[in-house]
mmCIF file of C-alpha atoms in Angstrom:
data_model
loop_
_atom_site.group_PDB
_atom_site.id
_atom_site.type_symbol
_atom_site.label_atom_id
_atom_site.label_comp_id
_atom_site.label_asym_id
_atom_site.label_seq_id
_atom_site.Cartn_x
_atom_site.Cartn_y
_atom_site.Cartn_z
ATOM 1 C CA MET A 25 61.710 -134.204 7.825
ATOM 2 C CA CYS A 26 62.584 -131.663 4.833
ATOM 3 C CA GLU A 27 59.962 -131.001 1.774
ATOM 4 C CA GLN A 28 60.453 -132.691 -1.432
ATOM 5 C CA THR A 29 63.638 -131.245 -3.079
ATOM 6 C CA GLY A 30 62.662 -129.109 -6.496
ATOM 7 C CA ASP A 31 63.487 -130.295 -9.685
ATOM 8 C CA GLU A 32 65.697 -127.495 -10.213
ATOM 9 C CA LEU A 33 67.692 -127.612 -6.957
ATOM 10 C CA ARG A 34 68.006 -131.582 -7.866
ATOM 11 C CA GLY A 35 69.234 -130.567 -11.327
ATOM 12 C CA ILE A 36 72.149 -128.371 -9.860
ATOM 13 C CA ALA A 37 73.159 -130.965 -7.481
ATOM 14 C CA ARG A 38 73.055 -133.396 -10.183
ATOM 15 C CA ARG A 39 75.657 -131.329 -12.197
ATOM 16 C CA ILE A 40 77.724 -131.195 -9.028
ATOM 17 C CA ALA A 41 77.908 -134.975 -8.498
ATOM 18 C CA GLN A 42 78.934 -135.570 -11.956
ATOM 19 C CA ALA A 43 82.009 -133.583 -11.295
ATOM 20 C CA GLY A 44 82.604 -135.202 -8.198
ATOM 21 C CA GLY A 45 81.132 -133.232 -5.699
ATOM 22 C CA ARG A 46 78.153 -133.495 -3.259
ATOM 23 C CA MET A 47 75.626 -130.692 -2.522
ATOM 24 C CA TYR A 48 74.099 -130.639 1.249
ATOM 25 C CA ARG A 49 71.143 -128.549 2.107
ATOM 26 C CA VAL A 50 72.415 -127.199 5.761
ATOM 27 C CA GLY A 51 71.889 -124.800 8.591
ATOM 28 C CA GLY A 52 68.718 -123.221 9.897
ATOM 29 C CA GLY A 53 66.654 -124.424 6.933
ATOM 30 C CA VAL A 54 67.408 -128.397 8.250
ATOM 31 C CA ARG A 55 66.832 -127.195 11.747
ATOM 32 C CA ASP A 56 63.376 -125.688 10.830
ATOM 33 C CA ALA A 57 62.448 -128.438 8.788
ATOM 34 C CA TYR A 58 62.448 -130.999 11.645
ATOM 35 C CA LEU A 59 60.932 -128.518 13.899
ATOM 36 C CA GLY A 60 57.839 -128.339 11.403
ATOM 37 C CA LEU A 61 58.462 -124.354 10.811
ATOM 38 C CA PRO A 62 58.350 -122.896 7.663
ATOM 39 C CA ALA A 63 61.398 -122.543 5.563
ATOM 40 C CA LYS A 64 62.802 -118.834 5.770
ATOM 41 C CA ASP A 65 66.403 -118.934 4.273
ATOM 42 C CA GLU A 66 68.028 -122.025 2.579
ATOM 43 C CA ASP A 67 71.770 -122.826 2.889
ATOM 44 C CA PHE A 68 74.107 -125.117 0.736
ATOM 45 C CA CYS A 69 77.124 -126.652 1.153
ATOM 46 C CA ILE A 70 79.153 -128.102 -1.808
ATOM 47 C CA VAL A 71 81.792 -130.829 -0.900
ATOM 48 C CA GLY A 72 84.576 -131.981 -3.201
ATOM 49 C CA PHE A 73 84.949 -128.784 -5.156
ATOM 50 C CA ASP A 74 87.102 -125.655 -5.366
ATOM 51 C CA ASP A 75 86.556 -122.475 -6.975
ATOM 52 C CA GLU A 76 88.087 -123.934 -10.485
ATOM 53 C CA LEU A 77 85.605 -126.372 -10.278
ATOM 54 C CA ILE A 78 82.566 -123.914 -9.782
ATOM 55 C CA SER A 79 83.154 -121.722 -12.606
ATOM 56 C CA ARG A 80 83.778 -124.771 -14.765
ATOM 57 C CA VAL A 81 80.557 -126.757 -13.710
ATOM 58 C CA LEU A 82 78.437 -124.086 -13.180
ATOM 59 C CA PRO A 83 79.699 -121.169 -15.164
ATOM 60 C CA GLU A 84 76.487 -118.792 -14.387
ATOM 61 C CA ALA A 85 76.928 -118.866 -10.707
ATOM 62 C CA PHE A 86 78.733 -115.506 -9.385
ATOM 63 C CA ALA A 87 80.674 -115.238 -6.315
ATOM 64 C CA VAL A 88 79.777 -112.711 -3.556
ATOM 65 C CA GLY A 89 81.491 -112.212 0.009
ATOM 66 C CA LYS A 90 85.072 -111.940 0.732
ATOM 67 C CA SER A 91 85.850 -113.543 3.362
ATOM 68 C CA PHE A 92 84.983 -117.518 1.909
ATOM 69 C CA PRO A 93 83.517 -118.350 -1.401
ATOM 70 C CA VAL A 94 80.093 -118.382 -1.800
ATOM 71 C CA TYR A 95 78.011 -118.306 -5.003
ATOM 72 C CA ARG A 96 74.596 -117.097 -6.068
ATOM 73 C CA LEU A 97 72.945 -119.037 -8.829
ATOM 74 C CA ARG A 98 69.808 -118.103 -10.409
ATOM 75 C CA SER A 99 67.574 -121.267 -11.779
ATOM 76 C CA GLY A 100 63.774 -121.789 -12.237
ATOM 77 C CA GLY A 101 62.988 -118.261 -10.894
ATOM 78 C CA ARG A 102 65.115 -118.894 -7.616
ATOM 79 C CA VAL A 103 68.429 -117.575 -6.321
ATOM 80 C CA TYR A 104 70.358 -120.148 -4.373
ATOM 81 C CA GLU A 105 73.403 -119.469 -2.480
ATOM 82 C CA LEU A 106 76.132 -122.165 -2.272
ATOM 83 C CA ALA A 107 79.031 -122.121 -0.141
ATOM 84 C CA LEU A 108 82.091 -124.235 -0.484
ATOM 85 C CA ALA A 109 82.857 -126.678 2.436
ATOM 86 C CA ARG A 110 85.748 -124.972 4.503
ATOM 87 C CA ARG A 111 87.979 -124.979 7.542
ATOM 88 C CA GLU A 112 88.687 -122.437 9.900
ATOM 89 C CA ARG A 113 91.193 -121.380 12.368
ATOM 90 C CA LYS A 114 91.208 -118.709 15.128
ATOM 91 C CA ALA A 115 94.100 -116.121 13.590
ATOM 92 C CA GLY A 116 92.989 -112.848 15.527
ATOM 93 C CA SER A 117 90.301 -111.364 17.748
ATOM 94 C CA GLY A 118 86.638 -110.467 17.090
ATOM 95 C CA HIS A 119 84.203 -111.933 14.885
ATOM 96 C CA ARG A 120 86.011 -111.512 11.613
ATOM 97 C CA GLY A 121 89.551 -112.659 13.203
ATOM 98 C CA PHE A 122 89.445 -116.272 10.819
ATOM 99 C CA ALA A 123 91.479 -117.648 8.564
ATOM 100 C CA VAL A 124 89.679 -119.575 6.176
ATOM 101 C CA GLU A 125 90.773 -122.767 4.050
ATOM 102 C CA PHE A 126 88.387 -124.498 1.291
ATOM 103 C CA GLY A 127 88.990 -126.903 -1.558
ATOM 104 C CA GLN A 128 88.233 -130.684 -2.826
ATOM 105 C CA GLU A 129 89.823 -132.213 0.185
ATOM 106 C CA VAL A 130 87.420 -130.415 2.866
ATOM 107 C CA THR A 131 84.770 -132.929 4.238
ATOM 108 C CA LEU A 132 81.282 -132.283 5.300
ATOM 109 C CA THR A 133 82.310 -133.387 8.872
ATOM 110 C CA GLU A 134 85.360 -130.430 9.024
ATOM 111 C CA ASP A 135 82.888 -128.259 7.492
ATOM 112 C CA LEU A 136 80.067 -128.933 10.292
ATOM 113 C CA VAL A 137 82.484 -128.704 13.306
ATOM 114 C CA ARG A 138 82.906 -124.734 12.745
ATOM 115 C CA ARG A 139 79.029 -124.428 13.335
ATOM 116 C CA ASP A 140 77.986 -122.741 16.203
ATOM 117 C CA LEU A 141 75.312 -124.890 17.797
ATOM 118 C CA THR A 142 74.820 -128.272 17.186
ATOM 119 C CA VAL A 143 70.862 -127.631 15.867
ATOM 120 C CA ASN A 144 72.419 -125.765 13.055
ATOM 121 C CA ALA A 145 75.222 -128.476 12.103
ATOM 122 C CA MET A 146 72.751 -130.872 10.272
ATOM 123 C CA ALA A 147 72.739 -131.529 6.822
ATOM 124 C CA ILE A 148 70.941 -133.605 4.121
ATOM 125 C CA ASP A 149 72.194 -134.550 0.632
ATOM 126 C CA VAL A 150 69.786 -132.591 -1.801
ATOM 127 C CA LEU A 151 70.222 -135.759 -4.230
ATOM 128 C CA THR A 152 69.439 -138.597 -1.913
ATOM 129 C CA ASP A 153 67.776 -136.895 0.881
ATOM 130 C CA GLU A 154 70.205 -138.647 3.274
ATOM 131 C CA HIS A 155 70.688 -137.046 6.632
ATOM 132 C CA TYR A 156 73.955 -136.058 8.398
ATOM 133 C CA ASP A 157 74.204 -135.529 12.270
ATOM 134 C CA PRO A 158 77.622 -136.211 13.725
ATOM 135 C CA TYR A 159 77.246 -133.804 16.300
ATOM 136 C CA GLY A 160 73.552 -135.065 18.226
ATOM 137 C CA GLY A 161 71.927 -131.763 16.614
ATOM 138 C CA LEU A 162 68.399 -133.827 16.532
ATOM 139 C CA ASP A 163 68.548 -135.146 19.938
ATOM 140 C CA ASP A 164 69.021 -131.431 21.104
ATOM 141 C CA LEU A 165 66.347 -130.400 19.113
ATOM 142 C CA LYS A 166 63.912 -132.652 20.989
ATOM 143 C CA ARG A 167 65.693 -131.677 24.505
ATOM 144 C CA ARG A 168 65.124 -128.318 23.323
ATOM 145 C CA VAL A 169 68.579 -126.889 23.962
ATOM 146 C CA LEU A 170 70.963 -125.041 22.406
ATOM 147 C CA ARG A 171 74.389 -126.292 22.718
ATOM 148 C CA ALA A 172 77.708 -125.583 21.140
ATOM 149 C CA VAL A 173 79.223 -127.976 18.615
ATOM 150 C CA SER A 174 83.002 -127.615 19.606
ATOM 151 C CA ASP A 175 85.189 -125.540 21.773
ATOM 152 C CA ALA A 176 85.566 -123.471 18.403
ATOM 153 C CA PHE A 177 82.141 -121.958 19.726
ATOM 154 C CA ALA A 178 84.189 -119.700 22.415
ATOM 155 C CA GLU A 179 86.438 -118.358 19.313
ATOM 156 C CA ASP A 180 83.322 -115.628 17.918
ATOM 157 C CA PRO A 181 81.938 -113.336 20.065
ATOM 158 C CA LEU A 182 78.803 -113.282 17.876
ATOM 159 C CA ARG A 183 78.026 -116.380 19.033
ATOM 160 C CA VAL A 184 76.820 -115.089 22.518
ATOM 161 C CA TYR A 185 74.272 -112.623 20.763
ATOM 162 C CA ARG A 186 73.244 -115.589 18.239
ATOM 163 C CA THR A 187 72.756 -117.917 20.839
ATOM 164 C CA ALA A 188 70.973 -115.680 23.053
ATOM 165 C CA ARG A 189 68.563 -114.995 19.770
ATOM 166 C CA PHE A 190 68.079 -118.421 18.982
ATOM 167 C CA ALA A 191 67.076 -118.993 22.691
ATOM 168 C CA ALA A 192 64.055 -116.286 22.219
ATOM 169 C CA GLN A 193 63.301 -117.650 18.530
ATOM 170 C CA LEU A 194 62.913 -121.433 19.278
ATOM 171 C CA SER A 195 62.266 -120.892 22.999
ATOM 172 C CA PHE A 196 65.222 -123.236 23.859
ATOM 173 C CA SER A 197 67.582 -123.209 26.967
ATOM 174 C CA VAL A 198 71.270 -122.610 26.659
ATOM 175 C CA GLU A 199 73.150 -125.894 28.350
ATOM 176 C CA PRO A 200 75.228 -124.842 31.075
ATOM 177 C CA ARG A 201 78.553 -125.483 29.050
ATOM 178 C CA THR A 202 77.776 -123.419 26.321
ATOM 179 C CA SER A 203 76.336 -120.578 28.377
ATOM 180 C CA ALA A 204 80.141 -120.638 30.290
ATOM 181 C CA MET A 205 81.511 -120.251 26.869
ATOM 182 C CA MET A 206 79.570 -117.346 26.066
ATOM 183 C CA GLN A 207 80.646 -115.571 29.486
ATOM 184 C CA ARG A 208 84.334 -116.163 28.372
ATOM 185 C CA LEU A 209 83.349 -114.396 25.154
ATOM 186 C CA THR A 210 82.293 -111.302 27.057
ATOM 187 C CA GLY A 211 85.594 -109.767 26.816
ATOM 188 C CA GLU A 212 85.723 -109.768 22.707
ATOM 189 C CA LEU A 213 82.203 -108.231 22.852
ATOM 190 C CA GLU A 214 83.208 -104.859 22.336
ATOM 191 C CA THR A 215 85.164 -105.674 19.027
ATOM 192 C CA LEU A 216 81.622 -106.395 17.404
ATOM 193 C CA SER A 217 80.153 -103.617 15.251
ATOM 194 C CA VAL A 218 77.104 -102.165 16.797
ATOM 195 C CA GLU A 219 75.076 -102.764 13.395
ATOM 196 C CA ARG A 220 75.789 -106.656 14.164
ATOM 197 C CA VAL A 221 74.482 -106.580 17.497
ATOM 198 C CA PHE A 222 71.491 -104.704 16.882
ATOM 199 C CA ASP A 223 70.835 -106.977 13.917
ATOM 200 C CA GLU A 224 70.616 -109.581 16.622
ATOM 201 C CA PHE A 225 68.807 -107.807 18.939
ATOM 202 C CA ARG A 226 66.148 -106.646 16.374
ATOM 203 C CA LYS A 227 65.580 -110.501 15.138
ATOM 204 C CA ALA A 228 65.015 -111.408 19.035
ATOM 205 C CA LEU A 229 62.502 -108.830 19.752
ATOM 206 C CA ARG A 230 60.504 -110.263 16.666
ATOM 207 C CA THR A 231 60.234 -113.653 18.162
ATOM 208 C CA ALA A 232 57.460 -114.694 20.504
ATOM 209 C CA GLN A 233 59.617 -114.612 23.575
ATOM 210 C CA PRO A 234 62.260 -111.591 23.574
ATOM 211 C CA LEU A 235 62.804 -112.070 26.922
ATOM 212 C CA ARG A 236 64.671 -115.374 26.705
ATOM 213 C CA PHE A 237 67.181 -113.062 24.642
ATOM 214 C CA PHE A 238 68.034 -110.949 27.873
ATOM 215 C CA GLN A 239 67.744 -114.211 30.037
ATOM 216 C CA ALA A 240 70.354 -115.841 27.751
ATOM 217 C CA LEU A 241 72.588 -112.913 28.107
ATOM 218 C CA ARG A 242 72.037 -112.497 31.879
ATOM 219 C CA ASP A 243 72.456 -116.047 32.620
ATOM 220 C CA ALA A 244 76.090 -116.053 30.854
ATOM 221 C CA SER A 245 77.110 -112.876 32.547
ATOM 222 C CA ALA A 246 76.915 -110.958 29.015
ATOM 223 C CA LEU A 247 74.507 -108.104 29.377
ATOM 224 C CA PHE A 248 77.372 -105.823 29.532
ATOM 225 C CA PRO A 249 78.593 -104.082 27.322
ATOM 226 C CA HIS A 250 75.657 -103.831 25.059
ATOM 227 C CA PHE A 251 72.752 -104.174 27.258
ATOM 228 C CA GLY A 252 74.159 -103.317 30.552
ATOM 229 C CA ALA A 253 71.116 -100.842 31.078
ATOM 230 C CA PHE A 254 68.946 -104.035 31.493
ATOM 231 C CA GLY A 255 71.149 -105.760 34.401
ATOM 232 C CA GLU A 256 69.792 -104.137 37.396
ATOM 233 C CA GLU A 257 67.689 -106.712 38.964
ATOM 234 C CA GLU A 258 64.420 -104.194 39.312
ATOM 235 C CA THR A 259 64.870 -103.182 35.534
ATOM 236 C CA PHE A 260 64.944 -107.068 34.550
ATOM 237 C CA GLN A 261 61.532 -107.545 36.689
ATOM 238 C CA ARG A 262 60.147 -104.792 35.179
ATOM 239 C CA LEU A 263 61.129 -105.769 31.845
ATOM 240 C CA LYS A 264 59.725 -109.573 32.900
ATOM 241 C CA ASN A 265 56.321 -108.213 33.958
ATOM 242 C CA LEU A 266 55.997 -105.922 30.726
ATOM 243 C CA LEU A 267 56.334 -108.919 28.568
ATOM 244 C CA ALA A 268 54.571 -111.103 30.308
ATOM 245 C CA ALA A 269 51.709 -108.341 30.452
ATOM 246 C CA ASP A 270 51.950 -107.510 26.756
ATOM 247 C CA ALA A 271 52.077 -111.580 25.738
ATOM 248 C CA THR A 272 48.777 -111.720 27.690
ATOM 249 C CA ALA A 273 46.954 -108.464 25.914
ATOM 250 C CA THR A 274 48.250 -109.348 22.580
ATOM 251 C CA LYS A 275 45.747 -111.915 22.395
ATOM 252 C CA ALA A 276 43.028 -109.347 22.540
ATOM 253 C CA LEU A 277 45.033 -107.051 20.017
ATOM 254 C CA GLN A 278 44.513 -109.355 17.467
ATOM 255 C CA GLU A 279 47.420 -107.856 15.606
ATOM 256 C CA PRO A 280 51.365 -108.332 15.692
ATOM 257 C CA LEU A 281 53.393 -105.248 17.019
ATOM 258 C CA SER A 282 55.760 -103.397 14.758
ATOM 259 C CA ASP A 283 59.435 -103.916 15.750
ATOM 260 C CA GLU A 284 59.726 -100.117 16.723
ATOM 261 C CA ALA A 285 56.271 -100.921 19.185
ATOM 262 C CA ILE A 286 58.053 -103.708 20.834
ATOM 263 C CA PHE A 287 61.498 -101.915 21.031
ATOM 264 C CA ALA A 288 59.664 -98.971 22.790
ATOM 265 C CA MET A 289 57.892 -101.573 25.382
ATOM 266 C CA VAL A 290 61.316 -102.813 26.260
ATOM 267 C CA LEU A 291 62.691 -99.297 26.904
ATOM 268 C CA LEU A 292 59.637 -98.637 28.956
ATOM 269 C CA SER A 293 61.534 -101.176 31.861
ATOM 270 C CA LEU A 294 64.275 -98.499 31.902
ATOM 271 C CA ALA A 295 63.051 -96.210 34.894
ATOM 272 C CA ARG A 296 65.242 -93.360 34.019
ATOM 273 C CA ASP A 297 64.711 -91.416 30.852
ATOM 274 C CA GLU A 298 68.418 -90.628 30.653
ATOM 275 C CA ASP A 299 69.235 -94.405 30.392
ATOM 276 C CA ALA A 300 66.787 -95.029 27.711
ATOM 277 C CA HIS A 301 68.219 -92.209 26.043
ATOM 278 C CA ALA A 302 71.962 -93.362 26.421
ATOM 279 C CA PHE A 303 71.190 -97.032 25.236
ATOM 280 C CA CYS A 304 69.269 -95.513 22.227
ATOM 281 C CA GLN A 305 72.714 -93.738 21.548
ATOM 282 C CA ARG A 306 75.045 -96.548 22.090
ATOM 283 C CA MET A 307 72.869 -98.988 19.692
ATOM 284 C CA ARG A 308 72.603 -96.214 17.074
ATOM 285 C CA VAL A 309 68.829 -97.080 17.187
ATOM 286 C CA PRO A 310 67.162 -95.461 14.256
ATOM 287 C CA GLU A 311 65.430 -92.014 14.808
ATOM 288 C CA LEU A 312 61.763 -92.959 14.367
ATOM 289 C CA TRP A 313 62.145 -96.027 16.878
ATOM 290 C CA LYS A 314 63.865 -93.514 19.461
ATOM 291 C CA THR A 315 60.756 -91.096 18.874
ATOM 292 C CA ALA A 316 58.367 -94.042 19.380
ATOM 293 C CA ALA A 317 60.126 -95.104 22.778
ATOM 294 C CA THR A 318 60.148 -91.333 23.929
ATOM 295 C CA LEU A 319 56.441 -91.077 23.141
ATOM 296 C CA LEU A 320 55.478 -94.275 25.092
ATOM 297 C CA ARG A 321 57.526 -93.080 28.072
ATOM 298 C CA GLN A 322 54.984 -90.143 28.355
ATOM 299 C CA PRO A 323 51.664 -90.336 29.834
ATOM 300 C CA LEU A 324 49.054 -88.966 27.490
ATOM 301 C CA PHE A 325 48.313 -85.966 29.431
ATOM 302 C CA GLU A 326 48.972 -84.877 33.035
ATOM 303 C CA GLU A 327 46.126 -85.034 35.649
ATOM 304 C CA ASN A 328 46.060 -81.315 36.511
ATOM 305 C CA LEU A 329 44.883 -80.055 32.738
ATOM 306 C CA SER A 330 41.513 -78.998 31.907
ATOM 307 C CA LEU A 331 39.923 -80.593 28.953
ATOM 308 C CA HIS A 332 40.818 -78.181 26.508
ATOM 309 C CA GLN A 333 44.330 -78.528 27.386
ATOM 310 C CA ARG A 334 44.157 -82.329 27.620
ATOM 311 C CA ALA A 335 42.284 -82.093 23.944
ATOM 312 C CA GLU A 336 45.087 -79.936 22.359
ATOM 313 C CA ARG A 337 47.639 -82.834 24.120
ATOM 314 C CA VAL A 338 46.054 -85.598 22.494
ATOM 315 C CA VAL A 339 45.891 -83.901 19.095
ATOM 316 C CA GLN A 340 49.457 -83.010 19.053
ATOM 317 C CA ARG A 341 50.277 -86.943 20.194
ATOM 318 C CA ILE A 342 48.475 -88.371 17.519
ATOM 319 C CA ARG A 343 50.230 -86.170 15.249
ATOM 320 C CA LYS A 344 53.398 -87.397 16.174
ATOM 321 C CA LEU A 345 52.542 -90.891 16.656
ATOM 322 C CA GLU A 346 51.409 -91.152 12.778
ATOM 323 C CA ARG A 347 54.819 -89.251 12.103
ATOM 324 C CA CYS A 348 57.060 -91.800 13.802
ATOM 325 C CA GLY A 349 54.994 -94.868 12.242
ATOM 326 C CA LEU A 350 53.152 -96.256 15.302
ATOM 327 C CA THR A 351 49.337 -96.875 14.783
ATOM 328 C CA ILE A 352 47.353 -95.361 17.525
ATOM 329 C CA ARG A 353 46.084 -99.191 18.455
ATOM 330 C CA GLU A 354 49.741 -99.968 19.243
ATOM 331 C CA TYR A 355 50.201 -96.796 21.265
ATOM 332 C CA ALA A 356 46.687 -97.688 23.302
ATOM 333 C CA HIS A 357 48.028 -101.559 23.822
ATOM 334 C CA ILE A 358 51.602 -100.767 25.234
ATOM 335 C CA ARG A 359 50.201 -97.501 27.394
ATOM 336 C CA ALA A 360 47.423 -100.094 28.631
ATOM 337 C CA VAL A 361 50.088 -102.573 29.267
ATOM 338 C CA ALA A 362 52.331 -99.994 31.226
ATOM 339 C CA GLU A 363 49.807 -98.750 33.544
ATOM 340 C CA GLY A 364 48.531 -102.247 34.212
ATOM 341 C CA ILE A 365 45.094 -101.429 32.875
ATOM 342 C CA ALA A 366 42.870 -104.891 33.095
ATOM 343 C CA GLN A 367 40.796 -103.593 30.096
ATOM 344 C CA GLY A 368 43.515 -103.318 27.799
ATOM 345 C CA TRP A 369 43.706 -101.321 24.775
ATOM 346 C CA THR A 370 39.682 -100.883 24.578
ATOM 347 C CA ALA A 371 40.408 -98.398 27.757
ATOM 348 C CA TYR A 372 42.030 -96.272 24.815
ATOM 349 C CA ALA A 373 39.292 -97.244 22.155
ATOM 350 C CA TRP A 374 38.279 -93.609 22.318
ATOM 351 C CA LEU A 375 41.716 -92.363 21.134
ATOM 352 C CA LEU A 376 41.199 -94.480 17.760
ATOM 353 C CA ASP A 377 37.744 -92.635 17.585
ATOM 354 C CA VAL A 378 39.786 -89.221 18.044
ATOM 355 C CA ALA A 379 42.242 -90.070 15.423
ATOM 356 C CA GLU A 380 39.606 -90.951 12.686
ATOM 357 C CA GLY A 381 37.879 -88.335 13.089
ATOM 358 C CA LEU A 382 40.887 -86.033 12.802
ATOM 359 C CA ARG A 383 42.004 -87.619 9.485
ATOM 360 C CA ALA A 384 38.674 -86.455 8.380
ATOM 361 C CA ILE A 385 38.932 -82.725 8.987
ATOM 362 C CA ARG A 386 40.553 -81.467 5.802
ATOM 363 C CA GLY A 387 41.801 -77.831 5.276
ATOM 364 C CA GLU A 388 39.825 -77.677 1.916
ATOM 365 C CA ASP A 389 36.453 -77.904 4.116
ATOM 366 C CA VAL A 390 37.517 -75.030 6.399
ATOM 367 C CA MET A 391 38.359 -72.713 3.584
ATOM 368 C CA ARG A 392 35.263 -73.514 1.653
ATOM 369 C CA GLU A 393 33.113 -72.573 4.817
ATOM 370 C CA ASN A 394 35.281 -69.292 5.166
ATOM 371 C CA PRO A 395 36.940 -68.501 1.945
ATOM 372 C CA ALA A 396 38.803 -65.416 3.865
ATOM 373 C CA LEU A 397 41.287 -67.664 5.884
ATOM 374 C CA SER A 398 44.537 -68.267 4.591
ATOM 375 C CA GLY A 399 48.234 -68.976 5.685
ATOM 376 C CA PRO A 400 48.832 -68.977 9.723
ATOM 377 C CA ALA A 401 45.154 -68.309 10.354
ATOM 378 C CA LEU A 402 43.680 -71.286 8.128
ATOM 379 C CA GLY A 403 46.204 -73.447 10.267
ATOM 380 C CA ARG A 404 44.816 -72.108 13.431
ATOM 381 C CA ALA A 405 41.413 -72.674 12.138
ATOM 382 C CA ILE A 406 41.966 -76.113 11.497
ATOM 383 C CA GLU A 407 43.731 -76.812 14.853
ATOM 384 C CA GLN A 408 40.958 -75.366 16.930
ATOM 385 C CA ARG A 409 38.327 -77.509 14.851
ATOM 386 C CA ARG A 410 40.724 -80.572 15.689
ATOM 387 C CA VAL A 411 40.769 -79.860 19.266
ATOM 388 C CA ALA A 412 37.336 -79.031 19.511
ATOM 389 C CA TYR A 413 36.480 -82.363 17.967
ATOM 390 C CA ALA A 414 38.884 -84.303 20.636
ATOM 391 C CA MET A 415 37.052 -82.236 23.530
ATOM 392 C CA ASN A 416 33.518 -83.584 22.401
ATOM 393 C CA VAL A 417 34.712 -87.300 21.973
ATOM 394 C CA MET A 418 36.761 -86.677 25.387
ATOM 395 C CA GLY A 419 34.119 -84.883 26.926
ATOM 396 C CA ILE A 420 31.691 -88.110 26.524
ATOM 397 C CA ARG A 421 34.342 -90.210 28.041
ATOM 398 C CA TYR A 422 35.474 -88.258 30.870
ATOM 399 C CA GLY A 423 32.706 -85.391 31.558
ATOM 400 C CA ARG A 424 32.850 -81.928 30.170
ATOM 401 C CA ASP A 425 34.462 -80.773 33.661
ATOM 402 C CA GLY A 426 37.770 -82.807 32.461
ATOM 403 C CA SER A 427 37.305 -85.122 35.294
ATOM 404 C CA VAL A 428 38.728 -88.613 34.275
ATOM 405 C CA ASP A 429 36.914 -91.522 35.185
ATOM 406 C CA VAL A 430 39.411 -94.204 33.593
ATOM 407 C CA LEU A 431 43.225 -94.047 33.171
#
């Protein structure tokens, strides 16, 4: 059930009702309320109104967007987005190939039928708290299934990725007929902007079960064109194993991974560096994400290096990690997952000790001890001290001859 509607929101709904309209809470806010999840975004639909009535009844509201009227209204310290009820019909290809109609005669049922999934096609009257569920969304919530509202689902290719993302976000399955509609849309996926696709992908990575995103696309034969790199059976199994190991190890980590860290882990499932690079290029991945993925694909150091050489590599790696935004703990966690180390990130706890010690080595301290140093000579002295510190910590861990006990 939804939380009690605020006084400010009821006041807006009352003004609309007095002019002959009705205001409804719709979309994900209704779905999440039924699931007992905290509200993130709230969407509202106004029935029985047109843009002229909005201007007269809510003169403080201002229109945003181009494809259909959405109005923003500030009240009581919050900003509400109000959309007029609308009809849509396919008029071209791609995500934007629709003609939109709106006006006083458009009903709530007509508005809801154009939505993607039944779990997103429910509404609650803001004034009366009366619930509307014309397409069985509540039953689908109980069954934990994603089902298209109507055949109109197959007119918008973005819904392929939205549905896969909801599968990950809600831990729901996609019912077979809807999966078949997703498959029929694969020919239009190239019409989507990479930015829109990446946005859905990024949201899926933030969920508790990102594997469901890939699984839903795989079941619908919709990994191509954007996620074809994960289509090989061996790659998919590696991805499955990595994410399963991550879910177990994260409990011991006791902190959520950043978006770039999760992305880097997903890319570890790609065996070839060229595949990882091509995926980043195609998806226009942010540079910091690409750097994080590259660093995590590389082992910390090679087995045949001396202790001094290993210490040099560790100092360089820590510096690069800090520049790309990854924490040392995230790096330790993902490397442990990738290498199948039973101790998890604690096997790399010494790396955190090195990083903390390096931060305490400051140029002014080195200059105070040797005032004659400056320029490149000072830089070399600072680096030598950092490597020496790393060697000391690693020597305790590995032995002074550089032989490795663990890793």
